Each structure stands twice: as C-alpha cells, then as structure tokens.
Short mmCIF file of C-alpha atoms and ligand atoms in Angstrom, two decimals:
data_model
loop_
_atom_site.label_atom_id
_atom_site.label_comp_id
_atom_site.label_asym_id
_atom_site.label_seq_id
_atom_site.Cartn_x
_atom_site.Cartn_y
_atom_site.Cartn_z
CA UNK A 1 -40.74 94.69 -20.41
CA UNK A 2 -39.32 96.66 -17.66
CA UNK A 3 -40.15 100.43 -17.71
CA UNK A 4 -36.98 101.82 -16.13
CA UNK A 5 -34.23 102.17 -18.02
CA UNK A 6 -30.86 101.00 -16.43
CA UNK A 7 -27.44 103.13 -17.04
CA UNK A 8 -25.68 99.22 -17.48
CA UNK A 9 -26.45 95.97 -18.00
CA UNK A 10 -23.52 93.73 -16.83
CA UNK A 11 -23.82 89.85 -18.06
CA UNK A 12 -21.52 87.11 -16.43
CA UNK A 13 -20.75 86.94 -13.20
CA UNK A 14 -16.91 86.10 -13.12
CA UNK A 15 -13.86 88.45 -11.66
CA UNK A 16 -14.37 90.63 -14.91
CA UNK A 17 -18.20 91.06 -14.27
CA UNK A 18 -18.18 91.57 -10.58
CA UNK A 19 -15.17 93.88 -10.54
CA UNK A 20 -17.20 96.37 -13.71
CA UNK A 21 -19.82 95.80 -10.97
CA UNK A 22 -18.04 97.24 -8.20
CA UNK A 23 -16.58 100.28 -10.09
CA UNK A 24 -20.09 101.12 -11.44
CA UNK A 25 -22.02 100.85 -8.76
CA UNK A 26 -19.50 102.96 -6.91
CA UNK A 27 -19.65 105.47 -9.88
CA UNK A 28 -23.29 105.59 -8.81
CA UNK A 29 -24.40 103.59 -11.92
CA UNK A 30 -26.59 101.35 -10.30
CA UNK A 31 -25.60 98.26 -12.77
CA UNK A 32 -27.93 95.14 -13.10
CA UNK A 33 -25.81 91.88 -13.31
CA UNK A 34 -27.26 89.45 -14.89
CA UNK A 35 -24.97 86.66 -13.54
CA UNK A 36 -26.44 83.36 -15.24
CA UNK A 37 -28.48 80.83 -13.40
CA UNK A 38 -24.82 78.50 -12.74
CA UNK A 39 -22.94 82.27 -11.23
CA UNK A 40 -19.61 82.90 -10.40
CA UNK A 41 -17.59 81.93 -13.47
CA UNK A 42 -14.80 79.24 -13.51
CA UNK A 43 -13.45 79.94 -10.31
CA UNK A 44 -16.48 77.97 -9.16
CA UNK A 45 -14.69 74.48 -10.56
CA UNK A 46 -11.06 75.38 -8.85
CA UNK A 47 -9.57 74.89 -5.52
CA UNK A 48 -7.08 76.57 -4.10
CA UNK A 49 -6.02 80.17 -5.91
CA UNK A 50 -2.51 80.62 -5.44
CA UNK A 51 -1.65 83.87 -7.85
CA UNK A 52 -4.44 86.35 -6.88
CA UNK A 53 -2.51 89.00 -5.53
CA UNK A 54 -4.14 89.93 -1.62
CA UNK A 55 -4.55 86.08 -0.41
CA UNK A 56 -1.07 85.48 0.73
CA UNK A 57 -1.91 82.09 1.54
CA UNK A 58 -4.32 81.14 -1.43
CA UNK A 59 -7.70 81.63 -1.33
CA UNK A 60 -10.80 78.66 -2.47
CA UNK A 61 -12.37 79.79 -6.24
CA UNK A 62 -16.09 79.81 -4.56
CA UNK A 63 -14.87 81.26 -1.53
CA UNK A 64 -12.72 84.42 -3.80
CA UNK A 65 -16.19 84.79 -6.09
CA UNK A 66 -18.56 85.06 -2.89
CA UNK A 67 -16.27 88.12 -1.71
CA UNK A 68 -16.34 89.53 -4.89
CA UNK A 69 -20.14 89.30 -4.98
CA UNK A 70 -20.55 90.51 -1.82
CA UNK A 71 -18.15 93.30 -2.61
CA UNK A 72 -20.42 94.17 -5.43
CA UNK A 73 -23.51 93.69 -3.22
CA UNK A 74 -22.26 96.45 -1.33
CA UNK A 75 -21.56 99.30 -3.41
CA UNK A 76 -25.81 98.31 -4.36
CA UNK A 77 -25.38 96.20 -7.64
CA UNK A 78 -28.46 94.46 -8.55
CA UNK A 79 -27.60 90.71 -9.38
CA UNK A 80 -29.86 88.50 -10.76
CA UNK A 81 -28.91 84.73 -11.28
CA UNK A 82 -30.90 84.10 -14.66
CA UNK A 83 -29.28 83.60 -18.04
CA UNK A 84 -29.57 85.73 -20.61
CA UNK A 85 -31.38 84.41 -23.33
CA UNK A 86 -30.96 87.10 -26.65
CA UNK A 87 -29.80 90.48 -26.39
CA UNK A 88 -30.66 93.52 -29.31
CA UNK A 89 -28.06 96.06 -30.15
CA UNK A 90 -29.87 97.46 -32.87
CA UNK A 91 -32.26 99.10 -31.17
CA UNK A 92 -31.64 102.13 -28.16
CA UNK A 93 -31.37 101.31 -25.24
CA UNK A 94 -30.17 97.95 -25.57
CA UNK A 95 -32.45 95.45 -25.02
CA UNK A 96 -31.68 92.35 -23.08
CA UNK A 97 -33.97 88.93 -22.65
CA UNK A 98 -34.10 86.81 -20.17
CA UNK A 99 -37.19 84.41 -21.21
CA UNK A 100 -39.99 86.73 -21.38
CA UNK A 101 -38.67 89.25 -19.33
CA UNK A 102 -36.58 92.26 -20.74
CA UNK A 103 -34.64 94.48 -19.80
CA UNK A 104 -33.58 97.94 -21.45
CA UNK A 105 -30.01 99.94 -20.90
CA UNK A 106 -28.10 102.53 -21.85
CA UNK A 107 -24.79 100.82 -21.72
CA UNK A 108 -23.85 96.86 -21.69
CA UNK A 109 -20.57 95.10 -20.78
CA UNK A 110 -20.46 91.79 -21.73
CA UNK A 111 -18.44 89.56 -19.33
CA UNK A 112 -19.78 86.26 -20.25
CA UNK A 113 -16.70 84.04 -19.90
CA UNK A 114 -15.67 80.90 -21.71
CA UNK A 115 -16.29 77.27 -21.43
CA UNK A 116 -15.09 74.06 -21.51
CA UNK A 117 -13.98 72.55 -24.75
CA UNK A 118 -14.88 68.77 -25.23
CA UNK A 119 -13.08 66.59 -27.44
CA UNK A 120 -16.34 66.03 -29.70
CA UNK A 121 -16.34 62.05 -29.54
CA UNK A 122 -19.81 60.55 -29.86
CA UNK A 123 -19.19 58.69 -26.57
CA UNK A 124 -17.73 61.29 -24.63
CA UNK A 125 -21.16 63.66 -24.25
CA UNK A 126 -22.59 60.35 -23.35
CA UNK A 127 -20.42 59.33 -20.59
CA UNK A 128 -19.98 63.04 -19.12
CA UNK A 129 -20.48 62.45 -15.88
CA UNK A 130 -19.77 58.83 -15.77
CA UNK A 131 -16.00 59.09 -15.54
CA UNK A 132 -16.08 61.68 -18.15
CA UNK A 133 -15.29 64.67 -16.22
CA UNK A 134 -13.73 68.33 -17.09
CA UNK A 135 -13.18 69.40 -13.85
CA UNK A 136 -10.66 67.62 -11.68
CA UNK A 137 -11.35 69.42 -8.54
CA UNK A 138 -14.88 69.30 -8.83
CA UNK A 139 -14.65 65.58 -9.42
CA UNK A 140 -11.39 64.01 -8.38
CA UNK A 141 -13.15 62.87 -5.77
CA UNK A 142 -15.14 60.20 -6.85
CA UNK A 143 -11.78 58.66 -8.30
CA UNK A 144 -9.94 57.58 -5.61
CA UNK A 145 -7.89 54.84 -6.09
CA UNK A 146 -9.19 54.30 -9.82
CA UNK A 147 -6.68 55.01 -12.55
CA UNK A 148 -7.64 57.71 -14.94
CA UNK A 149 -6.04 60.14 -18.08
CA UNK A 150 -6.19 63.87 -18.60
CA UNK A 151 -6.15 65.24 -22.25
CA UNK A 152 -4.35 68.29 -23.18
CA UNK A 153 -0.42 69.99 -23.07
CA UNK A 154 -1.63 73.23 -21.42
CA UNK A 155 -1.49 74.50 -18.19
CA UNK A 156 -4.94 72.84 -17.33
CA UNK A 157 -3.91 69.28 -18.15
CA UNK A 158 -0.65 69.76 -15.83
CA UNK A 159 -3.00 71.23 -12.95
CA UNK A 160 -5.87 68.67 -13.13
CA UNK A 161 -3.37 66.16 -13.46
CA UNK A 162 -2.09 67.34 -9.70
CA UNK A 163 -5.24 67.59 -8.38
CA UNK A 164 -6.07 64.18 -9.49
CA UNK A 165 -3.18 62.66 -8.04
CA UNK A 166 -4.60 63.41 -4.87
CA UNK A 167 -7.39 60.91 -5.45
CA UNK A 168 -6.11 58.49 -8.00
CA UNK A 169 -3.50 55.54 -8.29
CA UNK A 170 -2.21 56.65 -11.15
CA UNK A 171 -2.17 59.94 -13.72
CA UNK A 172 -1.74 59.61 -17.56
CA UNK A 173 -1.49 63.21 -19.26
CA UNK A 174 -1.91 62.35 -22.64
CA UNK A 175 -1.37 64.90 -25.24
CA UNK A 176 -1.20 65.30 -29.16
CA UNK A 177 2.20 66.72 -29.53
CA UNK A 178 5.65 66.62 -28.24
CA UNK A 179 5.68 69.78 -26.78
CA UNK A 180 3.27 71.40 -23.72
CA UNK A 181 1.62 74.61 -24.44
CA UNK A 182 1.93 74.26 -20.83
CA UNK A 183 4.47 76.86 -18.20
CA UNK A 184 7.65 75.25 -17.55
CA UNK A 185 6.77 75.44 -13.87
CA UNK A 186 3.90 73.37 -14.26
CA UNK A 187 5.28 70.42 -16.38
CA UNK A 188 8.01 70.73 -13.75
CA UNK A 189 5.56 70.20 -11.54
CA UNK A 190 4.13 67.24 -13.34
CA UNK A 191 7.36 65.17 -14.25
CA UNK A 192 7.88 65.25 -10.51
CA UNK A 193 4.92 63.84 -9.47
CA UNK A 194 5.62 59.84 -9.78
CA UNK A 195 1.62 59.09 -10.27
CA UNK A 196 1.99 60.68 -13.29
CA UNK A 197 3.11 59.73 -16.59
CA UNK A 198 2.98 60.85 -19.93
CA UNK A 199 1.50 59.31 -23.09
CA UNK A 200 3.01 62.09 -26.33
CA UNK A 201 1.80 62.63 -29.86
CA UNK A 202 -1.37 61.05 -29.49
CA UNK A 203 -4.80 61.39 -29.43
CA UNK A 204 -7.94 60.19 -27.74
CA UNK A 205 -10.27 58.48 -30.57
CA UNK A 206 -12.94 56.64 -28.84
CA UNK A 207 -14.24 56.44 -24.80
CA UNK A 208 -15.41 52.61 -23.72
CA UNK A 209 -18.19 51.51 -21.92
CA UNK A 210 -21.89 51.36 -21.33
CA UNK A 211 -23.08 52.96 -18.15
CA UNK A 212 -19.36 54.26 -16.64
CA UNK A 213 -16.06 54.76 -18.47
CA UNK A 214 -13.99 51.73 -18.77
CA UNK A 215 -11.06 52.85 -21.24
CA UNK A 216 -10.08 54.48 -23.86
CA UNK A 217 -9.04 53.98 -27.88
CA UNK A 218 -5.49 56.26 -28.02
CA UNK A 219 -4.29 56.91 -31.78
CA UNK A 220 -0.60 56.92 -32.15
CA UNK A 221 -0.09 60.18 -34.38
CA UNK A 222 3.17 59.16 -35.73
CA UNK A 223 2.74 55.52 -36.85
CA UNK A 224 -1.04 55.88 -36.86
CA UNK A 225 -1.76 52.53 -34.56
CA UNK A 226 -4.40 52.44 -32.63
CA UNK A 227 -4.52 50.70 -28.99
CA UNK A 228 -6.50 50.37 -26.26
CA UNK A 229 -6.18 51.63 -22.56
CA UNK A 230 -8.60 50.36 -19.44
CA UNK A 231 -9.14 52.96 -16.95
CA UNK A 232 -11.78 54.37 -15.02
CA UNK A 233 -12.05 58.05 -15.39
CA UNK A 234 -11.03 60.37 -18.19
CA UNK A 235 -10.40 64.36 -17.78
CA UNK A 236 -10.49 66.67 -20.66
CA UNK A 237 -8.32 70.00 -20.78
CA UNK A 238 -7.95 71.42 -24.12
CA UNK A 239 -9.08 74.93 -23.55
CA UNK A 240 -12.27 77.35 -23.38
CA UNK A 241 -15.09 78.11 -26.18
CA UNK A 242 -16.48 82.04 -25.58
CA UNK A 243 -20.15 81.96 -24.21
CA UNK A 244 -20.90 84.25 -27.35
CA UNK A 245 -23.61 81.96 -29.12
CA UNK A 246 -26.32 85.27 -28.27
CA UNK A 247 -24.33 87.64 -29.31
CA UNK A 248 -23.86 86.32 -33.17
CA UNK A 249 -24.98 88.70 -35.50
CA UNK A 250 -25.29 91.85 -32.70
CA UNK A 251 -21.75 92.30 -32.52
CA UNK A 252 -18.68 91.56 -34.53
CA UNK A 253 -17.03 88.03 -32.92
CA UNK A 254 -13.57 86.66 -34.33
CA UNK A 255 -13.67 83.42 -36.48
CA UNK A 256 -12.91 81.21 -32.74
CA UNK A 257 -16.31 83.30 -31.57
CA UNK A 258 -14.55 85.74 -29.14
CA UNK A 259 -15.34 89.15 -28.77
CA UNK A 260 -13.59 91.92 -31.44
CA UNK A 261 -12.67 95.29 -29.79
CA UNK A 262 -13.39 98.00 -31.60
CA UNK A 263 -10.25 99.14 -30.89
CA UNK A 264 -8.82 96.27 -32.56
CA UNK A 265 -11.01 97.18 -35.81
CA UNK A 266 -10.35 100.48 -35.77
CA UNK A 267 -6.91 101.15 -33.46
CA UNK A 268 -6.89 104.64 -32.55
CA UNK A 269 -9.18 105.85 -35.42
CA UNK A 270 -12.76 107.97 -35.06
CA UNK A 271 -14.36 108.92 -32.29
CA UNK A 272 -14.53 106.06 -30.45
CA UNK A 273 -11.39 104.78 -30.82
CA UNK A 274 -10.18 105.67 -27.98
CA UNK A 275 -12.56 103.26 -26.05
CA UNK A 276 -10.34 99.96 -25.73
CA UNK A 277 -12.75 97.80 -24.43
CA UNK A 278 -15.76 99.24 -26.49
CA UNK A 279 -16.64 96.18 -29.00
CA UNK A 280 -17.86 96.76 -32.42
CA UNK A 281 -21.32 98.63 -31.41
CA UNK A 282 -20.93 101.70 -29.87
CA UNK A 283 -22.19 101.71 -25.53
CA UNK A 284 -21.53 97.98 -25.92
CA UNK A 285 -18.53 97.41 -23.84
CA UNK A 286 -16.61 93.93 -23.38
CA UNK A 287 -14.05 92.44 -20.36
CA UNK A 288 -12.35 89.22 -19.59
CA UNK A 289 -12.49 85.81 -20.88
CA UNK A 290 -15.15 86.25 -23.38
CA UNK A 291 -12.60 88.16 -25.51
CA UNK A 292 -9.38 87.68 -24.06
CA UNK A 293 -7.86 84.44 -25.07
CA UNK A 294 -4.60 84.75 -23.89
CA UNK A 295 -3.85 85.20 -20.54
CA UNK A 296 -7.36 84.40 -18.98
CA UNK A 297 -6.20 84.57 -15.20
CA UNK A 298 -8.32 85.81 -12.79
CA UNK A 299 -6.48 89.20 -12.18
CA UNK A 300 -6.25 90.07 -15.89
CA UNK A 301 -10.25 89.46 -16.45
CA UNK A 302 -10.25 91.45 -12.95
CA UNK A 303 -8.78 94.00 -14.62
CA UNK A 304 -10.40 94.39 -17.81
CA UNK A 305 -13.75 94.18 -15.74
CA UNK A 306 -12.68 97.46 -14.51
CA UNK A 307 -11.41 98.96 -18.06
CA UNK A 308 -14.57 98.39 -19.26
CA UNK A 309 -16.30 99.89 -16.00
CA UNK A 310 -14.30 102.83 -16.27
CA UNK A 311 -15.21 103.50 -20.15
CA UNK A 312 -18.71 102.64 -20.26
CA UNK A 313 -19.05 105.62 -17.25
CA UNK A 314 -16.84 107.94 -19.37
CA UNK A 315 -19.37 107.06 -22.29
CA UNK A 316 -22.38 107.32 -20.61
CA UNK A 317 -21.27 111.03 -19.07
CA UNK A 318 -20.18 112.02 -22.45
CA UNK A 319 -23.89 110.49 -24.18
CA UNK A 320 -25.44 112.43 -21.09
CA UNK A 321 -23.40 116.05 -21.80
CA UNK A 322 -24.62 116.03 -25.29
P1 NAP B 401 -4.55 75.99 -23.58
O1 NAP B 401 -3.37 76.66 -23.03
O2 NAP B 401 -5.21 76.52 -24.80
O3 NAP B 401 -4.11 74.46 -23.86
C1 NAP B 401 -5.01 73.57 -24.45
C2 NAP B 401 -4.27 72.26 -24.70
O4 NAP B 401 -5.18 71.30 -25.20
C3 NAP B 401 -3.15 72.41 -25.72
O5 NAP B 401 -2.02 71.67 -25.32
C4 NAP B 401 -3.77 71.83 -26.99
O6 NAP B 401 -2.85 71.16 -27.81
C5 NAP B 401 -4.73 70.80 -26.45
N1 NAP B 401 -5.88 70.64 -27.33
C6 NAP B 401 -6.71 71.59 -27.81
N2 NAP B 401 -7.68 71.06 -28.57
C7 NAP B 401 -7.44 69.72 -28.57
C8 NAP B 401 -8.09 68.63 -29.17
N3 NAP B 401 -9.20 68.79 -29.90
N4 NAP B 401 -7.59 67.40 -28.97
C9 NAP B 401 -6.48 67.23 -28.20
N5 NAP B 401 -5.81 68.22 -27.60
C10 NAP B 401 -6.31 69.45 -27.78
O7 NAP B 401 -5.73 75.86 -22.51
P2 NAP B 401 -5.64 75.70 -20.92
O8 NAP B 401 -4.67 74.68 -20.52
O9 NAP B 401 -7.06 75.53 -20.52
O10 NAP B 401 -5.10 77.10 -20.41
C11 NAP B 401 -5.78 78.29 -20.79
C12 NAP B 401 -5.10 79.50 -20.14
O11 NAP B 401 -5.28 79.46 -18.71
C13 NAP B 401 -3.60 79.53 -20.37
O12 NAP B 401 -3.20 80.86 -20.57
C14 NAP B 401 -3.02 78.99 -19.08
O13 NAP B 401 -1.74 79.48 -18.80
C15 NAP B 401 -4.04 79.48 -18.05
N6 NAP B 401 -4.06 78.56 -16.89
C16 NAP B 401 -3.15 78.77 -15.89
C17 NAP B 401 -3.12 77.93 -14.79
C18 NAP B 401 -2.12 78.18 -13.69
O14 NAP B 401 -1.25 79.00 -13.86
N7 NAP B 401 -2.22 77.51 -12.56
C19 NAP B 401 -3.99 76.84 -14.70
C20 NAP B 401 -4.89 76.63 -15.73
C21 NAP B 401 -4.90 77.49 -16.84
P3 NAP B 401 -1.75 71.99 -28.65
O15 NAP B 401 -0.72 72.39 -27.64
O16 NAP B 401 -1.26 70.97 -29.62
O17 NAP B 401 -2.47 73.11 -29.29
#
C-alpha cells in the first residue's frame, strides 16, 4: 500500500474527471486520476464535436480529451492509466485498488462514465467485432460499400446512422417503436439522408453468420412475424450502462446502477445536504455520466466534474478546520 495519503482520488478519465482534475489541482489538491487502462471516456469513439462551446469549428473527441489531459497535466495532476479494481468506503481514508496496489485518500470523486448497452443476443457478443460494431465512427470504415442497420430511436442511432452513410450503400435505422427518443433535429437529419431508411416497431431477434455478420432475424412487434434481412454490418445504439459494478455495496446506486446523490436522498436536510454532488458516503463525491442519465453531453459532465471539484475542496477545508 502506498504510505502517503492523497487529498483526492479522481477515477475516470472523461470531461467530468479531467475538468475535477483541473480545479483540484489548481486548488493545490494534488489529485491522483486514476483514468482506466482504455482513458479518455467516450469522446474517444466520436468524430467531430460540434456543441462544445470554445471550438467554433468542431473539434475531434481524442483530439478535445488530449487537451483536457494536458490541461490537467498542467495544473500537476497525477494520472495513472490503470483501472480500478475495488474501492473501500468503509474504512478512512478511502481505500482504492488497483490489482495489488492501493491507494489511500481523503476525498474520492467518482467519474467513471457509462458504457455501451448491447442488445443481449447470444450471437451478438460473438460476432462483436465481425460486423457487430457499437461505434460507427470507430468502425464505419471497414463498411464501405456493404449495407448495414443501426438499432435504436435515440440520438445515437440518428448520428451513427450519418456517420455510416459515409461508408455504406445503404442505412437501415431500425427501432422498436413508432416514435424516436431521438431530437427533432437529428431525425431531420436522418429522413434527409436518402441512404437511409427506416424499419419501425420492431426488434432485432437473432444476428446470422459464422465467422462475419451476414443478416439479421427482425421481429415485427405488431403482427409478431418474423423475417429475415442479409446485410453485412450491424450497429447497436440503445444507450449507456454506469461503470458502477465496484462500487455495489460501498455506495448507494439507483435500481439502473447509477450513482444516488445524497442530495437526492436527503434534499437539503443535515449537514451535508448542502453538498449536491456528495453521494451517499460522506467525502465520496460523484460527476458526470456515471450518475447523470439525462443529458450526458460533454459540457454538462464538464460541468459537474467541476461541482464536484469545488465541494470535495470545500469538504476537505472544512474536515481540515475541525
Ligand atoms: P437514449 O436516448 O437512451 O436512446 C436509446 C434508444 O435505444 C431508445 O430509442 C430506446 O428505445 C432504444 N433501446 C433501448 N434499449 C433497447 C433494446 N434493448 N432493444 C431495442 N432498442 C432499445 O440513448 P442515446 O441515443 O445513446 O443517447 C443518450 C444521450 O446522449 C441522450 O441524451 C442524447 O440526446 C445524447 N446524445 C446526443 C447526441 C447529439 O446531440 N449529437 C448524439 C448522441 C447522444 P425507446 O425509445 O423505445 O426507449
């Protein structure tokens, strides 16, 4: 185990966790980052960034993370690209594993992110990564002139679907309902796209083939038939899981696994109350995507990055006065 004992422990390494690492290190803090051996976040599987306020023009997802890494570099936060294996919240400090090293703190924010749901089909996991893919610019690609389908209504499905059509012959969004979950601006965006169509109120049931994808079983929802479409590549948006699975039992989670606020628990009430992004164990502090499953943007897990940054110092001074 490590002898020193840190002020903060910072785990993820997406906008929330680099920008609570730039406003504690600049507080003087010194945080460690433990950023995960596969850094940087979800940014990492997107092109161009169009909406983060500063980059008139847009700005690459790697290229945005390296800036805010080096930005957090700067102000002399530690970051270490190994994943964090089990934490312990019931002892103080806070102790944090990574394999047989650990690590002791005062203070933690957890900025761990989300990942990508799969559909759960026995032949999907099998043929991820032979056709199977959940990131379009990552993978689009390898699909040029093949025809492929993206699954989901949501604002991913629309935008994979674009990138795709970059690559592909032709685009089928297919998605359970009637309705997108999706901004009108990006079905918009969609209809007028002519590679792409759109397959409603159904559902993906099976993925085909042996060594690559070669089509797809599609269940009707509404008169339950089930038929059969060859393609080459299929692209799965339907949303995020929270990277929580090491924090069970330390901390209190919701019943999807995201992180509970303890302000959320508790709104307004005792002592530490007040702290908004303080989770359900006090000097445990939370920001961005691992608890915020609504707007997940960039800018919004930017800014609870520095909530959290902000409290956890006002905590630490206040732990320090007494
Ligand atoms: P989302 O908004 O949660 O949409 C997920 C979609 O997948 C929904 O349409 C959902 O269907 C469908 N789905 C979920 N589970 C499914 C299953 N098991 N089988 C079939 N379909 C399933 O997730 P998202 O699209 O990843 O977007 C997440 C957040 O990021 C949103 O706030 C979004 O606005 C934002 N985002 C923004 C942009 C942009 O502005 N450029 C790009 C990407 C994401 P139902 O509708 O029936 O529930």
């Amino acid at each position: 185990m490590e002898k020193n004992i840190r002020n903060v422990v910072i785990i993820g390494s997406g906008p929330a966790a680099f920008t609570a690492a730039i406003y504690t290190a600049r507080a003087n803090l010194s945080p460690l980052v433990l950023a995960g051996f596969k850094w940087g976040g979800q940014l990492m599987l997107t092109t161009d960034v169009e909406n983060y306020p500063g980059f008139p023009q847009g700005i690459l997802g790697p290229g945005l993370m390296e800036k805010f890494r080096e930005q957090a570099t700067r102000f002399g936060a530690e970051i270490i690209t190994e994943d964090v294996t089990a934490v312990d919240f019931k002892v103080r400090p806070f102790k944090i594993f990574v394999n047989q090293k650990s690590y002791q703190t005062r203070s933690v924010i957890i900025a761990a992110g989300a990942e990508t749901k799969w559909l759960g089909l026995t032949n999907e996991q099998r043929l991820i990564g032979k056709g199977v893919s959940s990131c379009a610019p990552c993978d689009a690609f390898f699909f040029k002139d093949k025809k492929v389908i993206v699954v989901g209504g949501g604002d991913s499905a629309m935008e994979e679907a674009l990138v795709l059509t970059k690559f592909a012959t032709s685009v089928a969004i297919i998605h359970r309902r009637e309705q997108f979950r999706a901004s009108k601006i990006m079905v918009d965006r969609a209809h007028a796209n002519k590679k792409i169509s759109f397959i409603l109120n159904s559902e993906v049931v099976d993925m085909l083939g042996k060594d690559k994808v070669e089509g797809v079983k599609i269940k009707n929802i509404i008169d339950a038939k089930i038929s059969q479409m060859p393609l080459d590549g299929v692209f799965v948006a339907i949303g995020h899981l929270p990277m929580t699975s090491i924090f069970t039992g330390q901390i209190d989670l919701d019943e999807k696994g995201y992180v509970v606020r303890r302000s959320q628990i508790h709104p307004g009430g005792g002592s530490t109350g007040n702290y908004k992004m303080m989770t359900s164990v006090e000097g445990v502090f939370v920001a961005g995507d691992v608890h915020d499953y609504h707007f997940r943007q960039a800018v919004t897990a930017a800014g609870y990055g520095c909530m959290a940054a902000l409290e956890a110092e006002k905590w630490l001074d206040i732990q320090e006065s007494n």
